[in-house]
Every structure is written in structure tokens, then in C-alpha cells.
Coordinates of C-alpha atoms and ligand atoms in Angstrom, one line a residue:
X1 CA 0.6 0.0 0.1
X2 CA 1.0 3.8 -0.7
X3 CA 0.5 6.2 1.7
X4 CA 0.6 9.9 -0.2
X5 CA 1.3 12.7 2.2
X6 CA 0.4 16.1 1.6
X7 CA -2.9 16.2 -0.9
X8 CA -1.9 19.2 -2.7
X9 CA -1.5 20.5 -6.3
X10 CA 1.2 17.4 -6.9
X11 CA 0.4 15.2 -4.2
X12 CA -3.5 14.3 -5.2
X13 CA -3.0 14.1 -9.1
X14 CA -0.1 11.6 -8.2
X15 CA -2.3 10.0 -5.5
X16 CA -5.5 9.6 -8.1
X17 CA -3.1 8.8 -10.7
X18 CA -1.7 5.5 -9.1
X19 CA -4.9 4.6 -7.7
X20 CA -6.5 4.9 -11.0
X21 CA -3.8 2.7 -12.5
X22 CA -4.3 -0.3 -9.8
X23 CA -2.0 0.7 -7.0
X24 CA -3.9 0.5 -3.5
X25 CA -3.3 4.3 -2.3
X26 CA -4.1 6.2 1.5
X27 CA -4.0 9.9 0.6
X28 CA -3.2 11.8 4.1
X29 CA -3.3 15.4 4.7
X30 CA -2.9 16.9 8.3
X31 CA -5.4 19.8 7.0
X32 CA -9.0 17.9 8.3
X33 CA -11.1 20.3 6.0
X34 CA -9.2 19.3 2.8
X35 CA -9.7 15.6 3.8
X36 CA -13.5 16.0 4.1
X37 CA -14.0 18.0 0.7
X38 CA -11.8 14.8 -0.7
X39 CA -14.3 12.6 1.1
X40 CA -17.4 14.1 -0.1
X41 CA -16.7 13.5 -3.6
X42 CA -15.0 16.8 -4.5
X43 CA -11.5 17.6 -5.8
X44 CA -9.8 21.0 -3.9
X45 CA -9.1 22.5 -7.1
X46 CA -9.5 22.6 -10.8
X47 CA -7.3 21.3 -13.7
X48 CA -8.1 19.9 -17.1
X49 CA -9.3 16.3 -16.5
X50 CA -8.7 16.1 -12.6
X51 CA -12.5 15.5 -12.0
X52 CA -13.0 12.4 -14.1
X53 CA -9.4 11.3 -12.6
X54 CA -10.9 12.1 -9.5
X55 CA -14.0 9.8 -10.0
X56 CA -12.2 6.8 -11.3
X57 CA -9.6 7.0 -8.5
X58 CA -12.4 6.7 -6.0
X59 CA -13.9 4.2 -8.0
X60 CA -10.8 2.2 -7.8
X61 CA -11.1 2.6 -3.8
X62 CA -8.6 5.4 -3.2
X63 CA -9.1 6.5 0.6
X64 CA -8.3 10.4 2.3
X65 CA -7.5 10.5 5.9
X66 CA -6.0 12.8 8.1
X67 CA -3.8 9.6 9.7
X68 CA -0.2 8.5 8.5
X69 CA -0.8 5.2 7.6
X70 CA 1.5 1.6 8.2
X71 CA 2.3 1.4 4.3
X72 CA 5.4 0.2 2.6
X73 CA 5.7 2.9 0.4
X74 CA 5.1 6.9 1.4
X75 CA 5.1 9.6 -1.1
X76 CA 5.9 12.6 0.4
X77 CA 4.9 15.2 -1.5
X78 CA 4.3 18.6 1.1
X79 CA 4.9 22.2 0.3
X80 CA 8.7 23.6 0.9
X81 CA 8.6 27.3 1.8
X82 CA 11.6 29.5 1.1
X83 CA 12.7 32.2 3.0
X84 CA 12.5 35.5 1.2
X85 CA 15.5 37.2 2.8
X86 CA 18.2 34.4 3.3
X87 CA 16.7 32.9 -0.4
X88 CA 16.9 29.4 1.5
X89 CA 14.8 26.3 1.2
X90 CA 12.6 26.1 4.3
X91 CA 12.1 22.0 4.6
X92 CA 10.3 22.2 7.8
X93 CA 7.0 20.4 6.2
X94 CA 9.2 17.6 4.6
X95 CA 10.9 17.3 7.9
X96 CA 7.6 17.1 9.8
X97 CA 6.2 15.1 7.6
X98 CA 9.2 12.4 7.5
X99 CA 9.0 12.3 11.1
X100 CA 5.2 11.6 11.2
X101 CA 6.3 8.6 9.0
X102 CA 9.0 7.5 10.8
X103 CA 6.9 6.9 14.0
X104 CA 4.6 4.4 12.1
X105 CA 6.5 3.1 9.1
X106 CA 7.4 -0.7 9.4
X107 CA 10.9 -1.8 9.0
X108 CA 12.1 -1.9 5.2
X109 CA 9.7 0.3 4.1
X110 CA 10.7 3.2 1.0
X111 CA 9.8 6.5 1.6
X112 CA 9.9 9.0 -1.5
X113 CA 10.2 12.8 -1.5
X114 CA 8.3 14.4 -4.0
X115 CA 8.5 18.0 -2.8
X116 CA 11.0 20.2 -4.4
X117 CA 13.8 20.7 -2.2
X118 CA 17.4 22.3 -2.8
X119 CA 20.4 20.1 -3.1
X120 CA 21.6 18.1 -0.2
X121 CA 18.6 18.7 1.8
X122 CA 18.1 14.7 2.1
X123 CA 21.9 14.2 3.2
X124 CA 21.2 17.4 5.8
X125 CA 17.6 17.3 6.9
X126 CA 15.7 13.7 6.4
X127 CA 19.1 11.4 7.1
X128 CA 19.9 12.6 10.5
X129 CA 16.0 11.9 11.3
X130 CA 16.2 8.5 10.2
X131 CA 19.2 7.7 12.3
X132 CA 17.4 9.3 15.6
X133 CA 14.3 7.2 15.1
X134 CA 16.9 4.2 15.1
X135 CA 16.5 3.2 11.9
X136 CA 19.3 3.2 9.6
X137 CA 19.1 4.2 5.9
X138 CA 19.5 1.6 3.1
X139 CA 18.6 -1.5 5.4
X140 CA 15.4 -0.6 7.5
X141 CA 14.3 2.6 5.2
X142 CA 14.8 3.1 2.1
X143 CA 15.1 6.6 0.9
X144 CA 14.1 8.1 -2.9
X145 CA 13.8 11.4 -4.2
X146 CA 11.1 11.6 -7.2
X147 CA 10.9 15.2 -8.2
X148 CA 7.8 16.3 -10.0
X149 CA 7.6 17.9 -13.3
X150 CA 4.2 18.8 -14.2
X151 CA 3.0 21.8 -15.5
X152 CA -0.1 23.6 -13.5
X153 CA -2.6 24.0 -16.5
X154 CA -1.6 20.7 -18.0
X155 CA -1.2 18.5 -14.9
X156 CA -2.9 15.7 -15.8
X157 CA -1.2 15.1 -18.9
X158 CA 1.9 15.8 -17.9
X159 CA 1.8 13.3 -15.1
X160 CA 0.8 10.9 -17.7
X161 CA 3.4 11.5 -20.5
X162 CA 6.5 13.4 -18.9
X163 CA 9.7 11.6 -18.3
X164 CA 10.8 11.5 -15.0
X165 CA 13.7 11.4 -12.9
X166 CA 14.4 9.5 -10.0
X167 CA 17.5 9.7 -7.1
X168 CA 17.9 6.5 -4.9
X169 CA 20.7 5.2 -2.6
X170 CA 20.0 1.8 -3.9
X171 CA 19.3 0.9 -7.3
X172 CA 17.4 -2.0 -6.3
X173 CA 14.8 0.5 -4.9
X174 CA 15.4 3.1 -7.6
X175 CA 14.2 0.4 -9.6
X176 CA 11.3 -0.6 -7.2
X177 CA 9.6 3.0 -7.0
X178 CA 10.2 3.0 -10.8
X179 CA 7.9 0.3 -11.0
X180 CA 5.5 2.0 -9.0
X181 CA 5.7 5.4 -11.6
X182 CA 5.7 3.6 -14.4
X183 CA 2.2 1.7 -13.4
X184 CA 0.7 5.2 -14.7
X185 CA 3.6 7.1 -16.5
X186 CA 4.2 6.6 -20.0
X187 CA 7.2 8.5 -20.3
X188 CA 11.0 7.4 -19.8
X189 CA 12.2 7.0 -15.8
X190 CA 15.8 7.4 -15.3
X191 CA 17.4 6.3 -12.3
X192 CA 20.0 8.2 -10.5
X193 CA 21.5 9.1 -7.2
X194 CA 19.7 11.4 -5.0
X195 CA 21.9 14.8 -4.8
X196 CA 21.7 14.3 -8.4
X197 CA 18.2 14.2 -8.7
X198 CA 17.8 17.3 -5.9
X199 CA 19.9 19.3 -8.2
X200 CA 18.3 18.4 -11.8
X201 CA 15.0 19.6 -10.3
X202 CA 16.1 22.9 -9.4
X203 CA 18.3 23.2 -12.7
X204 CA 15.3 22.7 -14.6
X205 CA 13.1 25.4 -13.1
X206 CA 16.5 27.8 -13.1
X207 CA 17.0 27.2 -16.9
X208 CA 13.7 28.4 -17.8
X209 CA 13.6 31.3 -14.9
X210 CA 17.1 32.4 -16.8
X211 CA 15.7 32.2 -20.0
X212 CA 12.4 34.1 -19.2
X213 CA 14.9 36.7 -17.5
X214 CA 16.6 37.1 -20.7
X215 CA 13.3 37.8 -22.8
X216 CA 12.5 40.3 -19.6
X217 CA 15.8 42.1 -20.3
X218 CA 15.1 42.3 -24.0
X219 CA 11.9 43.6 -23.3
X220 CA 13.7 46.9 -21.2
X221 CA 16.1 47.3 -23.7
X222 CA 13.4 47.6 -26.2
X223 CA 11.6 50.0 -24.5
X224 CA 14.7 52.2 -24.0
X225 CA 15.2 52.2 -27.6
X226 CA 10.9 52.1 -28.4
X227 CA 11.5 48.9 -30.5
X228 CA 9.1 45.9 -30.9
X229 CA 10.8 43.3 -28.4
X230 CA 8.2 40.9 -29.7
X231 CA 9.1 41.0 -33.6
X232 CA 12.5 41.0 -32.5
X233 CA 12.2 37.9 -30.8
X234 CA 10.0 36.4 -33.7
X235 CA 12.4 37.1 -36.2
X236 CA 15.2 35.8 -33.6
X237 CA 13.7 32.7 -33.6
X238 CA 13.1 31.7 -36.9
X239 CA 17.3 31.1 -36.5
X240 CA 17.6 27.4 -35.9
X241 CA 19.6 27.5 -32.8
X242 CA 17.6 30.6 -31.1
X243 CA 14.7 29.9 -29.0
X244 CA 13.9 32.8 -26.7
X245 CA 11.0 32.9 -24.1
X246 CA 8.4 35.8 -23.7
X247 CA 8.8 38.6 -21.7
X248 CA 5.9 39.3 -19.5
X249 CA 4.6 41.2 -16.3
X250 CA 7.0 39.2 -14.0
X251 CA 7.3 35.5 -12.8
X252 CA 5.0 33.8 -10.3
X253 CA 3.9 30.5 -8.9
X254 CA 5.6 28.4 -6.2
X255 CA 8.4 27.0 -8.8
X256 CA 10.4 29.1 -11.1
X257 CA 9.9 32.0 -9.1
X258 CA 11.1 30.0 -6.2
X259 CA 13.6 27.1 -7.2
X260 CA 16.3 29.1 -8.6
X261 CA 17.1 31.0 -5.2
X262 CA 17.6 27.8 -3.4
X263 CA 21.3 27.9 -5.5
X264 CA 21.5 31.5 -5.0
X265 CA 20.9 31.2 -1.0
X266 CA 23.4 28.3 -1.1
X267 CA 26.3 29.4 -3.8
X268 CA 26.1 32.9 -3.1
X269 CA 29.6 33.6 -5.1
X270 CA 28.9 31.2 -7.5
X271 CA 25.3 31.9 -8.7
X272 CA 25.7 35.3 -10.4
X273 CA 23.8 34.7 -13.6
X274 CA 20.8 33.1 -11.5
X275 CA 20.7 35.8 -8.7
X276 CA 20.7 38.7 -11.9
X277 CA 18.0 36.6 -13.8
X278 CA 16.1 36.3 -10.4
X279 CA 16.3 40.1 -9.7
X280 CA 15.1 40.9 -13.4
X281 CA 12.3 38.7 -13.0
X282 CA 11.3 40.4 -9.5
X283 CA 11.5 44.0 -11.0
X284 CA 8.8 43.5 -13.8
X285 CA 6.2 44.5 -11.6
X286 CA 7.1 47.2 -10.4
X287 CA 8.7 48.0 -14.2
X288 CA 5.1 47.7 -15.1
X289 CA 3.9 50.1 -12.5
X290 CA 6.1 52.5 -13.8
X291 CA 4.7 51.9 -17.5
X292 CA 1.1 52.5 -16.1
X293 CA 2.4 56.2 -14.7
X294 CA 4.0 56.8 -18.3
X295 CA 0.9 56.1 -20.1
X296 CA -1.2 58.1 -17.5
X297 CA 0.5 60.9 -18.5
X298 CA 0.8 60.5 -22.1
X299 CA -2.6 60.5 -22.1
X300 CA -3.3 63.3 -19.4
X301 CA -5.0 60.7 -17.0
X302 CA -4.5 61.5 -13.6
X303 CA -6.9 59.1 -11.5
X304 CA -4.7 56.0 -10.5
X305 CA -7.9 54.3 -9.2
X306 CA -9.5 54.2 -13.1
X307 CA -6.6 51.8 -14.1
X308 CA -7.5 48.4 -13.4
X309 CA -5.7 44.9 -13.6
X310 CA -7.2 42.3 -15.5
X311 CA -5.4 38.9 -13.6
X312 CA -4.5 37.8 -10.4
X313 CA -3.4 34.5 -10.8
X314 CA 0.3 34.1 -11.8
X315 CA -0.3 32.5 -15.1
X316 CA -2.8 31.7 -17.6
X317 CA -6.0 29.6 -17.2
X318 CA -5.4 28.6 -13.7
X319 CA -6.7 29.5 -10.0
X320 CA -3.2 29.5 -8.2
X321 CA -2.3 32.9 -7.3
X322 CA 0.9 32.0 -5.3
X323 CA 3.5 34.7 -6.1
X324 CA 1.5 36.0 -8.9
X325 CA 3.3 39.1 -10.5
X326 CA 0.0 41.2 -9.9
X327 CA 0.0 40.6 -6.1
X328 CA 3.5 41.7 -6.4
X329 CA 2.4 44.7 -8.4
X330 CA -0.5 45.8 -5.7
X331 CA 2.0 45.0 -2.8
X332 CA 4.3 47.3 -4.5
X333 CA 1.9 50.1 -4.8
X334 CA 0.8 49.9 -1.3
X335 CA 4.6 50.5 -0.4
X336 CA 4.2 53.6 -2.0
X337 CA 1.0 54.3 -0.5
X338 CA -0.4 55.1 -3.6
X339 CA -4.6 54.9 -3.9
X340 CA -5.9 51.5 -5.2
X341 CA -5.6 50.0 -8.7
X342 CA -8.6 48.0 -9.5
X343 CA -8.6 44.5 -10.2
X344 CA -10.4 41.5 -11.8
X345 CA -9.5 37.9 -12.7
X346 CA -12.8 35.3 -13.7
X347 CA -10.9 32.6 -11.7
X348 CA -10.7 34.3 -8.1
X349 CA -14.2 34.4 -6.6
X350 CA -13.5 35.1 -3.2
X351 CA -12.3 38.8 -2.1
X352 CA -8.3 38.5 -2.4
X353 CA -7.3 42.1 -2.7
X354 CA -9.0 45.8 -2.1
X355 CA -11.2 46.8 -5.3
X356 CA -11.2 43.7 -6.8
X357 CA -14.3 42.9 -9.0
X358 CA -16.0 39.8 -9.8
X359 CA -17.5 40.5 -12.9
X360 CA -15.6 41.7 -16.5
X361 CA -18.2 44.0 -17.4
X362 CA -18.3 45.8 -13.8
X363 CA -14.5 46.1 -14.1
X364 CA -14.7 47.5 -17.6
X365 CA -17.0 50.2 -16.5
X366 CA -15.0 51.5 -13.4
X367 CA -12.0 51.8 -15.5
X368 CA -10.4 53.9 -18.4
X369 CA -6.8 51.9 -18.8
X370 CA -6.7 48.4 -18.5
X371 CA -3.6 46.3 -18.1
X372 CA -3.8 42.6 -19.1
X373 CA -1.3 40.8 -16.7
X374 CA -2.7 37.5 -17.4
X375 CA -3.7 35.8 -20.6
X376 CA -6.5 33.6 -19.7
X377 CA -8.7 32.6 -22.2
X378 CA -11.8 34.6 -21.5
X379 CA -10.0 37.9 -22.4
X380 CA -9.1 36.6 -25.4
X381 CA -12.4 35.6 -26.2
X382 CA -13.9 38.9 -25.1
X383 CA -11.4 41.5 -26.8
X384 CA -14.0 43.4 -28.5
X385 CA -15.1 44.8 -24.8
X386 CA -11.7 46.7 -24.6
X387 CA -12.6 49.0 -27.7
X388 CA -12.5 52.8 -26.1
X389 CA -10.2 51.8 -23.6
X390 CA -6.3 52.5 -23.1
X391 CA -4.9 48.9 -23.0
X392 CA -1.6 48.4 -21.7
X393 CA -1.2 44.6 -22.8
X394 CA 1.8 42.8 -20.9
X395 CA 0.7 39.6 -22.5
X396 CA 1.1 40.9 -26.2
X397 CA -2.3 39.1 -27.0
X398 CA -4.4 42.4 -28.0
X399 CA -4.6 42.8 -31.8
X400 CA -6.2 46.3 -31.5
X401 CA -4.3 49.5 -32.8
X402 CA -2.5 51.7 -30.1
X403 CA -2.3 49.2 -27.6
X404 CA 0.8 49.9 -25.2
X405 CA 3.2 47.1 -24.5
X406 CA 5.9 46.3 -21.4
Ligands
SAJ1 N1 6.4 33.3 -17.9 C1 6.5 34.2 -18.5 N2 7.4 34.1 -20.0 C2 7.5 32.9 -20.9 C3 7.1 31.7 -19.9 C4 6.8 31.9 -18.5 O1 7.1 35.6 -18.1 O2 7.9 32.9 -21.8 C5 6.0 33.2 -16.6 C6 4.5 32.9 -16.6 O3 3.4 33.7 -16.9 C7 4.5 32.6 -15.0 C8 6.0 32.1 -14.7 O4 6.8 32.4 -15.8 O5 4.3 33.5 -14.2 C9 6.3 30.4 -14.6 O6 5.0 29.6 -15.4 P1 5.6 28.3 -16.3 O7 4.3 28.1 -17.2 O8 6.8 28.8 -17.5 O9 6.2 27.3 -15.2 P2 5.1 26.8 -13.9 O10 6.0 27.3 -12.9 O11 3.8 26.9 -13.9 O12 5.5 25.3 -14.0 C10 7.2 24.9 -13.8 C11 7.7 23.9 -14.7 N3 9.1 23.6 -15.1 C12 9.6 23.9 -16.2 O13 9.2 24.6 -17.1 C13 10.9 24.3 -16.3 C14 7.0 22.6 -14.2 O14 7.2 21.7 -15.4 C15 7.6 22.5 -13.0 O15 6.9 21.3 -12.5 C16 7.0 23.4 -11.8 O16 7.7 24.5 -12.5 C17 7.6 22.8 -10.7 O17 6.5 22.4 -10.4 O18 8.4 22.7 -10.3

């Protein structure tokens, strides 16, 4: 039996996927309300295909509990916050989940850590716990790291199709866990050592962060020269070995805006390019705020409360707003003690910020300058409603003439 610990964005789909493919699974989360919702037959967030997957897993007998189970395999997929000041990963949730597992697990159990951790975390924070619990790794407890790679917005598909990495102390247990993931994963599963697996995960997200930063830096250079960054990127990308990403209003989510800081935090004198890239990405919400003031001056607008931010989530068509550029921008505006910008997001039903609207028409009636922060399908479909507005399009999706860009 597999006990999946932590039923969030990664743990829940993973547990459902295994249960749907014939594995006996109990999902555990310390949040009783979340477990109650799951036991009432409802997934706790939205993703393409998640409801169907949930139903299949329930029919196959998945159970949800707030208690740790006696199992042969544990998959720990709890969040790993990071300390904004030291830029270091804070493994407290992984540590406390592992401690709880070690209290109930039988000898011979395999403990798989899926949570994203900085390279060396298992050596530093997990192995000592195993020893303190009176177990010996490699004999009583078998440690494996299985970093996830799925992208919010396409999680179910990517869970089935992405290649994966597993890091294990012992080849035999790496292969055992590989067989477990191969119950549903159609991609290639590479088995390596634990520290290499930890490093690959962080490096993958760092690669993307650095490449987004490059696009954002180009946007700033092109703004200075009054040139069209999108046209420049489009032409450059016709070169067979050039593939530049898109600039945007900032980088959000709990992965690309966070994981690279682990390397900066651990190797401050070595990770120079990464450090500068992260600072560039983090500077984008303020860059957008400055653009708003520039455009207002140009248009003779004086009332900032007639400016509205479209999109509060960290990217399109998801309801996840962790580290969202729009929230960063609003925070920055508050620090400058400026009066409130308006905002609206079709995916955020509850009141998250001040001056937030819950319907597109009401929002548009209340503003003269619309800032497209997130390219939700909704706004692409309803672009006609922006006629007559001043538009700052941070996502390059609005085909109307006279639109401003970052
Ligand atoms: N973004 C840009 N320009 C781009 C692409 C993205 O500004 O050209 C912005 C997005 O708007 C968003 C942020 O970057 O704010 C991150 O979005 P994303 O779609 O690039 O990635 P995430 O954070 O949703 O998911 C990433 C993925 N990692 C990689 O692609 C290397 C995913 O595969 C990982 O599983 C996930 O992080 C994770 O959990 O680590």
C-alpha cells in the first residue's frame, strides 16, 4: 500500500493517478477540511481532467485520511516554503512529514520525497531523522527522491506523459519505485543518485527562470529604444539555434520564481547569472507600474483608481495566485502609499485584494486604462469589450491598434 502525504497540487493528482492504475493508495493530509472535501467527493482545485481522474480513483478505492498509515511505501509531497530574506529553502514541512512517517512506518519501508528541495537537503535534514528514529538507511528505511515536473494548467496530461527522474541510494529500490511510477507514467524514468535528482529539479526550473529573465531584459532594452521586442524575438527565433521565451509582467508560481533562489542561497558567490536573472524577473511588476504612470502622463490621465489590472493569478487559466506578479505589483503600489488600482480575475471567486471586481463588465465600466497581466482565455474571447479603453498589454495578445506594451 502507498501512503501519499500532502494532498496539494502535486500530491493529489499523483495519488489519484496511482489509484486509477491499480495501486492501493491512502492519501493523508493534516488539513482536516481538505480531507473532508475529498471524502465528500470533490477535488480541491481545478485542472483539466482532474474531476474525471478523481472519480476513477474513488471508484478504484482510494481513501483519504488525516492520519499517517502503516504502508510499505510513502510519498511525501508537502510544500517547501523558502525564506525570502536568506533565499534558502525551508524544509520544515518535509521534515515534519518525514518525522511523522518514521513514527508509524514498518522496517523495510521506502520513503519517497517528491517535494522540491535544494540539493543536499536529504543528506542534511532527512538522514539524521532516520538515524534519530533508530533506523538505518539502506537497511530499515530506503530513501528515494522523485521530483515532480508537471505544469499547472496541464497537470493530468503531463503526469501521464512527462519523463521523470528518480534518485535512490540503492539501485534495487530505485527500480522498485520506478515500477510504481511506471504504473501510470508513459515517459522514460531515469534512475540516478539522490543528490543528482535534487539538483536536476532545481536546475530545470532555473534554466526556465534565466531564459525568461533574458526575454524580460530584452523588453527593457527595447522599451529604452522604443523598439518592438515581440517582433525582434519572433525574427530571432527563426534562427535554427535560437529559442527566446516571452517577456511578461513578472514570474509567479511556486516553482520558477522560488527554486532558483535555492542555488543563490546555497552558492552566493557562484550563482551570479542566476542571481541577476531572478532580480530581473522580480523587477518586472515595478516596471509595469512605472509603465502605467508613463502611459497615464502621456494620455493626460490623473486618476489611478481608473486603472484596472486584468488577472490576479500567476499565469493563464489556473486559479493559483502564489507569488503572482499582479499581487506583487499591488503590494509595491501599497508600499508607495498610492491609492488602489482596481482588479479582476475570472478564476478568483473570493475577495483577495482591495478594489477587486467579480464580473468583467463591472470591472471594465469602472476603469479607463486596462492592464492585461494574465492571458486567460476569457479576455482573448472578449477582446472586443476593450474598444474605447486605453490598453497596456503585458502579454502581447491584444490585436487592437494603439495598444501599449511593456
Ligand atoms: N512566463 C513568462 N514568460 C514565458 C513563460 C512563462 O513570463 O515565456 C511566466 C509565467 O507567466 C509564470 C511563470 O513564468 O508567471 C512560470 O510559469 P511556467 O508556465 O513557465 O511554469 P510553472 O511555474 O507553472 O511550472 C514550472 C515548470 N517547469 C519548467 O517548465 C522547467 C513545470 O514543469 C514544473 O513542474 C513546475 O515549474 C514545478 O512545480 O516545479
